[in-house]
Amino acid sequence: MIHIILYRPEKPANTGNIMRTCSASGATLHIIGPLSFSLDEKDLKRAGLDYIEYLNYHYYDNYVCFLKENPNIDIYYVTRYSNKVYSEFDYSKKDIDYWFMFGRESTGIPHDILRAHPDHLLRIPMKMDARSLNLSNCVAIVLYEALRQQGYNDLSTFEAIKGEDFLRKEEHEK
């Protein structure tokens, strides 16, 4: 299973988008507070649409509570301070849990947490003068790399709602 950890996210729209991505991909979302917004805000729900009701997510009051509830886990930390690219890591084993932590939009993951785990830092390549990417985009990039390495697990690789041959059938109906 893949777990996405948000360390004190600041923007409800990003969090809502991440909720939708986790719901659609089957990933479990862990949100570490405190937050500057409510998980009930309309922006959050608008971004997550109707997917939120299918989301497996957990909220923790703070980082200490998160660690207490999830002892002995192996976390990958997504940060601009890593020299290793996210795609260099092996996430292909389907029988273990992969945990990916993403930091705040303004400040990232606290540096003391990063320094304590130097072998588990990963980065998304960017231009040298870029500070960061959008948080929800970063989650999608790393999450889908792990899913790709696992053969997309039980995710549909064809149009399951309207039918696999929808475009061809639609054309013939005209």
XYZ file of N, CA and C in Angstrom:
522
model
N 0.832 -1.178 0.000
C 0.000 0.000 0.000
C 0.876 1.239 0.000
N 0.367 2.269 -0.620
C 1.075 3.542 -0.671
C 0.375 4.528 0.259
N 1.197 5.198 1.064
C 0.706 6.186 2.025
C 1.305 7.542 1.672
N 0.451 8.545 1.594
C 0.880 9.920 1.364
C 0.718 10.671 2.677
N 1.785 11.340 3.102
C 1.767 12.100 4.349
C 1.916 13.577 4.007
N 0.977 14.378 4.465
C 1.079 15.829 4.300
C 1.446 16.435 5.650
N 2.597 17.066 5.704
C 3.030 17.727 6.931
C 2.494 19.151 6.957
N 1.477 19.388 7.752
C 0.881 20.704 7.994
C 0.588 21.491 6.697
N -0.183 20.933 5.789
C -0.496 21.665 4.550
C -1.203 22.979 4.860
N -1.015 23.962 3.978
C -1.540 25.308 4.226
C -2.686 25.697 3.305
N -2.823 25.048 2.174
C -3.815 25.477 1.184
C -4.890 24.416 1.006
N -6.132 24.772 1.308
C -7.208 23.784 1.195
C -7.392 23.238 -0.218
N -7.167 24.051 -1.236
C -7.335 23.558 -2.614
C -6.312 22.472 -2.924
N -5.065 22.650 -2.505
C -4.047 21.609 -2.700
C -4.428 20.338 -1.950
N -4.863 20.495 -0.713
C -5.230 19.330 0.089
C -6.413 18.611 -0.543
N -7.385 19.352 -1.039
C -8.523 18.739 -1.721
C -8.106 17.987 -2.969
N -7.209 18.572 -3.753
C -6.707 17.889 -4.949
C -5.968 16.606 -4.578
N -5.199 16.666 -3.519
C -4.456 15.487 -3.066
C -5.426 14.423 -2.557
N -6.479 14.847 -1.879
C -7.496 13.897 -1.419
C -8.112 13.166 -2.618
N -8.398 13.914 -3.656
C -8.986 13.315 -4.862
C -8.005 12.340 -5.512
N -6.746 12.723 -5.617
C -5.727 11.865 -6.216
C -5.550 10.585 -5.403
N -5.496 10.711 -4.096
C -5.353 9.518 -3.243
C -6.574 8.619 -3.367
N -7.755 9.207 -3.400
C -8.971 8.416 -3.533
C -8.994 7.657 -4.854
N -8.646 8.327 -5.942
C -8.686 7.714 -7.268
C -7.591 6.668 -7.469
N -6.522 6.753 -6.690
C -5.397 5.825 -6.857
C -5.367 4.722 -5.807
N -6.183 4.854 -4.775
C -6.198 3.857 -3.707
C -5.159 4.094 -2.633
N -4.485 5.226 -2.660
C -3.483 5.531 -1.635
C -4.182 6.003 -0.360
N -3.536 5.752 0.764
C -4.033 6.235 2.050
C -3.383 7.584 2.331
N -4.168 8.543 2.786
C -3.672 9.887 3.075
C -3.580 10.100 4.581
N -2.466 10.672 5.011
C -2.233 11.015 6.413
C -1.966 12.517 6.458
N -2.754 13.235 7.226
C -2.606 14.686 7.330
C -2.157 15.025 8.745
N -0.999 15.683 8.835
C -0.447 16.075 10.127
C -0.765 17.548 10.354
N -1.374 17.865 11.473
C -1.711 19.230 11.832
C -0.654 19.813 12.746
N -0.940 20.969 13.292
C -2.212 21.670 13.142
C -2.331 22.330 11.765
N -3.575 22.527 11.361
C -3.875 23.137 10.070
C -4.348 24.571 10.247
N -4.180 25.357 9.210
C -4.666 26.742 9.217
C -6.045 26.843 8.564
N -6.643 25.702 8.226
C -7.963 25.665 7.604
C -8.703 24.445 8.129
N -9.973 24.411 7.865
C -10.806 23.288 8.296
C -10.883 22.251 7.183
N -10.930 20.997 7.561
C -11.104 19.948 6.564
C -12.514 19.938 5.997
N -13.380 20.808 6.514
C -14.746 20.910 6.013
C -14.945 22.095 5.065
N -13.887 22.847 4.786
C -14.021 24.038 3.957
C -14.505 23.711 2.549
N -15.256 24.656 1.969
C -15.836 24.431 0.641
C -14.775 24.282 -0.444
N -13.648 24.985 -0.340
C -12.574 24.841 -1.331
C -12.023 23.419 -1.328
N -11.890 22.879 -0.144
C -11.388 21.518 -0.006
C -12.346 20.536 -0.645
N -13.609 20.680 -0.367
C -14.604 19.766 -0.924
C -14.760 19.958 -2.425
N -14.671 21.199 -2.909
C -14.792 21.435 -4.342
C -13.640 20.761 -5.089
N -12.436 20.861 -4.559
C -11.286 20.236 -5.212
C -11.366 18.713 -5.150
N -11.879 18.185 -4.062
C -11.963 16.741 -3.915
C -13.209 16.141 -4.521
N -14.179 16.998 -4.851
C -15.455 16.573 -5.421
C -16.082 15.437 -4.629
N -16.691 14.517 -5.294
C -17.376 13.435 -4.597
C -16.446 12.277 -4.251
N -15.167 12.412 -4.546
C -14.223 11.346 -4.257
C -13.899 11.248 -2.768
N -14.062 12.330 -2.031
C -13.642 12.360 -0.640
C -14.341 11.286 0.190
N -15.583 10.986 -0.130
C -16.295 9.984 0.661
C -15.677 8.594 0.529
N -14.876 8.343 -0.499
C -14.219 7.055 -0.700
C -12.766 7.055 -0.235
N -12.323 8.167 0.297
C -10.925 8.331 0.691
C -10.640 7.688 2.043
N -9.527 6.978 2.115
C -9.037 6.465 3.385
C -8.015 7.479 3.891
N -8.409 8.274 4.894
C -7.454 9.257 5.410
C -7.513 9.337 6.931
N -6.391 9.808 7.479
C -6.230 9.927 8.927
C -5.685 11.318 9.223
N -6.172 11.909 10.297
C -5.685 13.222 10.725
C -4.993 13.058 12.079
N -3.868 13.750 12.234
C -3.097 13.717 13.482
C -2.906 15.161 13.953
N -3.025 15.390 15.238
C -2.895 16.739 15.784
C -1.511 17.337 15.554
N -0.482 16.477 15.539
C 0.880 16.964 15.337
C 1.783 15.804 14.921
N 3.036 16.106 14.652
C 4.001 15.109 14.173
C 4.253 14.023 15.213
N 4.317 14.397 16.489
C 4.537 13.413 17.548
C 3.385 12.403 17.580
N 2.157 12.877 17.445
C 0.993 11.975 17.409
C 1.067 11.051 16.192
N 1.489 11.585 15.062
C 1.637 10.760 13.853
C 2.626 9.620 14.097
N 3.798 9.943 14.663
C 4.812 8.921 14.913
C 4.334 7.891 15.935
N 3.604 8.357 16.927
C 3.084 7.443 17.950
C 2.084 6.463 17.352
N 1.256 6.930 16.428
C 0.251 6.076 15.783
C 0.838 5.185 14.692
N 2.002 5.565 14.183
C 2.635 4.825 13.081
C 4.100 4.539 13.411
N 4.353 3.715 14.411
C 5.751 3.459 14.799
C 6.461 2.568 13.778
N 7.758 2.727 13.707
C 8.620 1.855 12.905
C 8.266 1.810 11.421
N 7.864 2.937 10.872
C 7.593 2.980 9.440
C 8.803 3.571 8.719
N 8.926 3.238 7.467
C 10.041 3.678 6.640
C 9.529 4.758 5.693
N 9.861 6.000 5.955
C 9.318 7.136 5.213
C 10.346 7.668 4.215
N 9.849 8.007 3.017
C 10.623 8.758 2.031
C 10.167 10.210 2.134
N 11.116 11.125 2.173
C 10.825 12.545 2.351
C 11.105 13.279 1.046
N 10.088 13.924 0.505
C 10.227 14.637 -0.761
C 10.666 16.070 -0.440
N 11.863 16.421 -0.940
C 12.445 17.712 -0.597
C 13.388 18.189 -1.699
N 13.513 19.476 -1.817
C 14.462 20.035 -2.785
C 15.903 19.861 -2.331
N 16.107 19.459 -1.071
C 17.456 19.323 -0.519
C 18.083 17.956 -0.753
N 17.436 17.103 -1.501
C 17.994 15.787 -1.805
C 18.811 15.833 -3.090
N 19.788 14.946 -3.179
C 20.558 14.789 -4.405
C 20.107 13.569 -5.195
N 19.121 12.836 -4.685
C 18.613 11.646 -5.362
C 17.230 11.939 -5.935
N 17.023 11.542 -7.172
C 15.756 11.758 -7.857
C 14.760 10.672 -7.443
N 13.511 11.041 -7.309
C 12.466 10.117 -6.856
C 12.404 8.835 -7.675
N 12.713 8.894 -8.952
C 12.622 7.723 -9.819
C 13.821 6.785 -9.679
N 14.828 7.157 -8.897
C 15.983 6.293 -8.657
C 15.683 5.229 -7.595
N 14.608 5.395 -6.852
C 14.273 4.477 -5.774
C 13.397 3.340 -6.298
N 13.462 2.206 -5.634
C 12.668 1.038 -6.014
C 11.432 0.955 -5.107
N 10.260 1.102 -5.697
C 8.992 0.993 -4.975
C 8.176 -0.180 -5.516
N 8.827 -1.159 -6.102
C 8.119 -2.191 -6.859
C 7.513 -3.314 -6.026
N 7.912 -3.453 -4.789
C 7.392 -4.555 -3.976
C 5.959 -4.252 -3.530
N 5.041 -5.083 -3.935
C 3.625 -4.858 -3.637
C 3.237 -5.286 -2.231
N 4.083 -6.051 -1.573
C 3.729 -6.586 -0.262
C 4.234 -5.739 0.906
N 4.814 -4.574 0.626
C 5.237 -3.680 1.710
C 4.570 -2.316 1.530
N 4.550 -1.560 2.603
C 3.970 -0.224 2.568
C 5.053 0.795 2.223
N 4.701 1.732 1.361
C 5.582 2.849 1.018
C 4.939 4.126 1.555
N 5.729 4.883 2.279
C 5.271 6.124 2.898
C 6.050 7.283 2.293
N 5.335 8.306 1.812
C 5.961 9.484 1.214
C 5.469 10.727 1.941
N 6.407 11.493 2.503
C 6.032 12.722 3.212
C 6.318 13.938 2.342
N 5.350 14.852 2.330
C 5.446 16.122 1.617
C 5.250 17.246 2.623
N 6.022 18.314 2.474
C 5.994 19.405 3.438
C 5.009 20.502 3.128
N 5.050 21.502 3.964
C 4.180 22.675 3.821
C 4.507 23.411 2.530
N 3.505 24.066 1.986
C 3.715 24.828 0.752
C 4.762 25.925 0.925
N 4.817 26.549 2.094
C 5.731 27.679 2.291
C 7.119 27.285 2.786
N 7.210 26.246 3.597
C 8.494 25.938 4.239
C 8.960 24.494 4.079
N 8.149 23.630 3.515
C 8.543 22.238 3.331
C 8.516 21.444 4.625
N 9.290 20.394 4.640
C 9.427 19.535 5.822
C 10.490 20.155 6.721
N 10.279 20.180 8.032
C 11.312 20.753 8.924
C 12.681 20.104 8.689
N 13.694 20.936 8.698
C 15.049 20.485 8.372
C 15.586 19.455 9.357
N 15.177 19.524 10.621
C 15.663 18.528 11.577
C 15.138 17.136 11.236
N 13.928 17.051 10.704
C 13.380 15.764 10.258
C 14.184 15.267 9.059
N 14.476 16.145 8.123
C 15.248 15.766 6.933
C 16.651 15.302 7.304
N 17.322 16.051 8.190
C 18.685 15.690 8.587
C 18.742 14.324 9.266
N 17.680 13.930 9.917
C 17.645 12.655 10.628
C 17.480 11.463 9.678
N 17.157 11.719 8.398
C 16.889 10.634 7.437
C 17.572 10.888 6.097
N 18.884 11.085 6.072
C 19.555 11.481 4.830
C 19.450 10.464 3.697
N 19.301 9.202 3.995
C 19.214 8.177 2.946
C 17.815 8.004 2.387
N 16.853 8.717 2.955
C 15.465 8.594 2.496
C 14.917 9.905 1.936
N 15.808 10.775 1.499
C 15.387 12.030 0.889
C 15.340 11.839 -0.619
N 14.297 12.377 -1.231
C 14.207 12.314 -2.686
C 13.690 13.635 -3.222
N 14.037 13.903 -4.453
C 13.642 15.170 -5.071
C 13.026 14.948 -6.438
N 12.277 15.925 -6.859
C 11.732 15.974 -8.211
C 12.592 16.987 -8.962
N 13.205 16.600 -10.072
C 14.078 17.535 -10.792
C 13.329 18.775 -11.285
N 14.002 19.901 -11.210
C 13.462 21.172 -11.695
C 14.616 22.016 -12.222
N 14.266 23.113 -12.847
C 15.290 24.069 -13.264
C 16.052 24.542 -12.032
N 17.303 24.885 -12.222
C 18.152 25.247 -11.088
C 17.658 26.483 -10.333
N 16.961 27.386 -11.013
C 16.498 28.598 -10.328
C 15.068 28.479 -9.809
N 14.476 27.292 -9.867
C 13.115 27.088 -9.343
C 13.194 26.635 -7.892
N 12.359 27.214 -7.038
C 12.335 26.841 -5.623
C 11.501 25.607 -5.371
N 10.349 25.524 -6.055
C 9.440 24.419 -5.739
C 8.406 24.249 -6.838
N 7.688 23.148 -6.734
C 6.545 22.850 -7.595
C 5.288 22.884 -6.731
N 4.133 22.879 -7.360
C 2.878 22.823 -6.634
C 2.791 21.521 -5.847
N 2.335 21.589 -4.614
C 2.282 20.437 -3.725
C 1.449 19.294 -4.296
N 0.265 19.589 -4.799
C -0.577 18.497 -5.316
C 0.048 17.855 -6.551
N 0.753 18.639 -7.360
C 1.468 18.058 -8.506
C 2.597 17.145 -8.043
N 3.310 17.551 -7.005
C 4.409 16.724 -6.480
C 3.888 15.383 -5.979
N 2.783 15.420 -5.258
C 2.194 14.172 -4.760
C 1.855 13.259 -5.936
N 1.214 13.815 -6.961
C 0.822 13.005 -8.117
C 2.036 12.410 -8.829
N 3.084 13.181 -8.987
C 4.283 12.699 -9.680
C 4.888 11.503 -8.946
N 5.114 11.635 -7.659
C 5.766 10.580 -6.882
C 4.835 9.382 -6.708
N 3.586 9.639 -6.405
C 2.613 8.558 -6.223
C 2.500 7.701 -7.480
N 2.377 8.335 -8.625
C 2.206 7.565 -9.858
C 3.487 6.882 -10.325
N 4.637 7.358 -9.900
C 5.867 6.608 -10.167
C 5.860 5.311 -9.365
N 5.460 5.387 -8.097
C 5.377 4.168 -7.281
C 4.335 3.215 -7.863
N 3.189 3.737 -8.265
C 2.152 2.896 -8.866
C 2.624 2.276 -10.178
N 3.340 3.046 -10.988
C 3.879 2.524 -12.253
C 4.819 1.354 -11.989
N 5.704 1.520 -11.000
C 6.647 0.458 -10.683
C 5.933 -0.804 -10.189
N 4.744 -0.643 -9.638
C 3.970 -1.782 -9.139
C 2.967 -2.299 -10.169
N 3.056 -1.806 -11.392
C 2.132 -2.247 -12.438
C 0.719 -1.711 -12.240
N 0.603 -0.602 -11.558
C -0.666 0.076 -11.276
C -1.629 -0.757 -10.437
N -1.119 -1.780 -9.763
C -1.926 -2.596 -8.846
C -3.286 -2.921 -9.433
N -4.328 -2.552 -8.748
C -5.683 -2.867 -9.212
C -6.348 -1.688 -9.921
N -5.578 -0.745 -10.406
C -6.149 0.419 -11.071
C -6.536 0.073 -12.508
N -7.588 0.676 -12.973
C -8.044 0.446 -14.339
C -7.111 1.144 -15.322
N -6.739 0.445 -16.358
C -5.913 1.038 -17.412
C -6.730 1.231 -18.686
N -8.053 1.165 -18.550
C -8.964 1.427 -19.666
C -10.185 2.155 -19.113
N -11.006 2.709 -19.971
C -12.209 3.442 -19.558
C -13.253 2.450 -19.056
N -13.399 2.382 -17.761
C -14.295 1.400 -17.157
C -15.716 1.928 -16.968
N -15.908 3.214 -16.858
C -17.237 3.767 -16.578
C -18.110 3.807 -17.828
N -17.581 4.358 -18.913
C -18.364 4.448 -20.153
C -18.107 3.279 -21.098
N -17.123 2.473 -20.775
C -16.824 1.311 -21.596
C -15.518 1.461 -22.337
N -14.825 0.347 -22.481
C -13.497 0.346 -23.084
C -13.501 0.876 -24.520
N -14.563 0.621 -25.267
C -14.647 1.060 -26.660
C -15.538 2.292 -26.830
N -15.649 3.112 -25.804
C -16.568 4.239 -25.810
C -16.380 5.158 -27.025
N -15.152 5.569 -27.298
C -14.938 6.515 -28.398
C -15.348 5.918 -29.745
N -15.022 4.679 -29.967
C -15.404 4.018 -31.227
C -16.930 3.888 -31.306
N -17.563 3.480 -30.234
C -19.026 3.319 -30.228
C -19.713 4.670 -30.393
N -19.175 5.695 -29.757
C -19.732 7.040 -29.871
C -19.687 7.519 -31.314
N -18.585 7.258 -31.990
C -18.426 7.667 -33.387
C -19.436 6.962 -34.284
N -19.691 5.698 -34.038
C -20.636 4.932 -34.848
C -22.079 5.359 -34.615
N -22.358 5.966 -33.472
C -23.719 6.407 -33.169
C -24.066 7.700 -33.874
N -23.086 8.399 -34.405
C -23.326 9.683 -35.080
C -23.912 9.500 -36.446
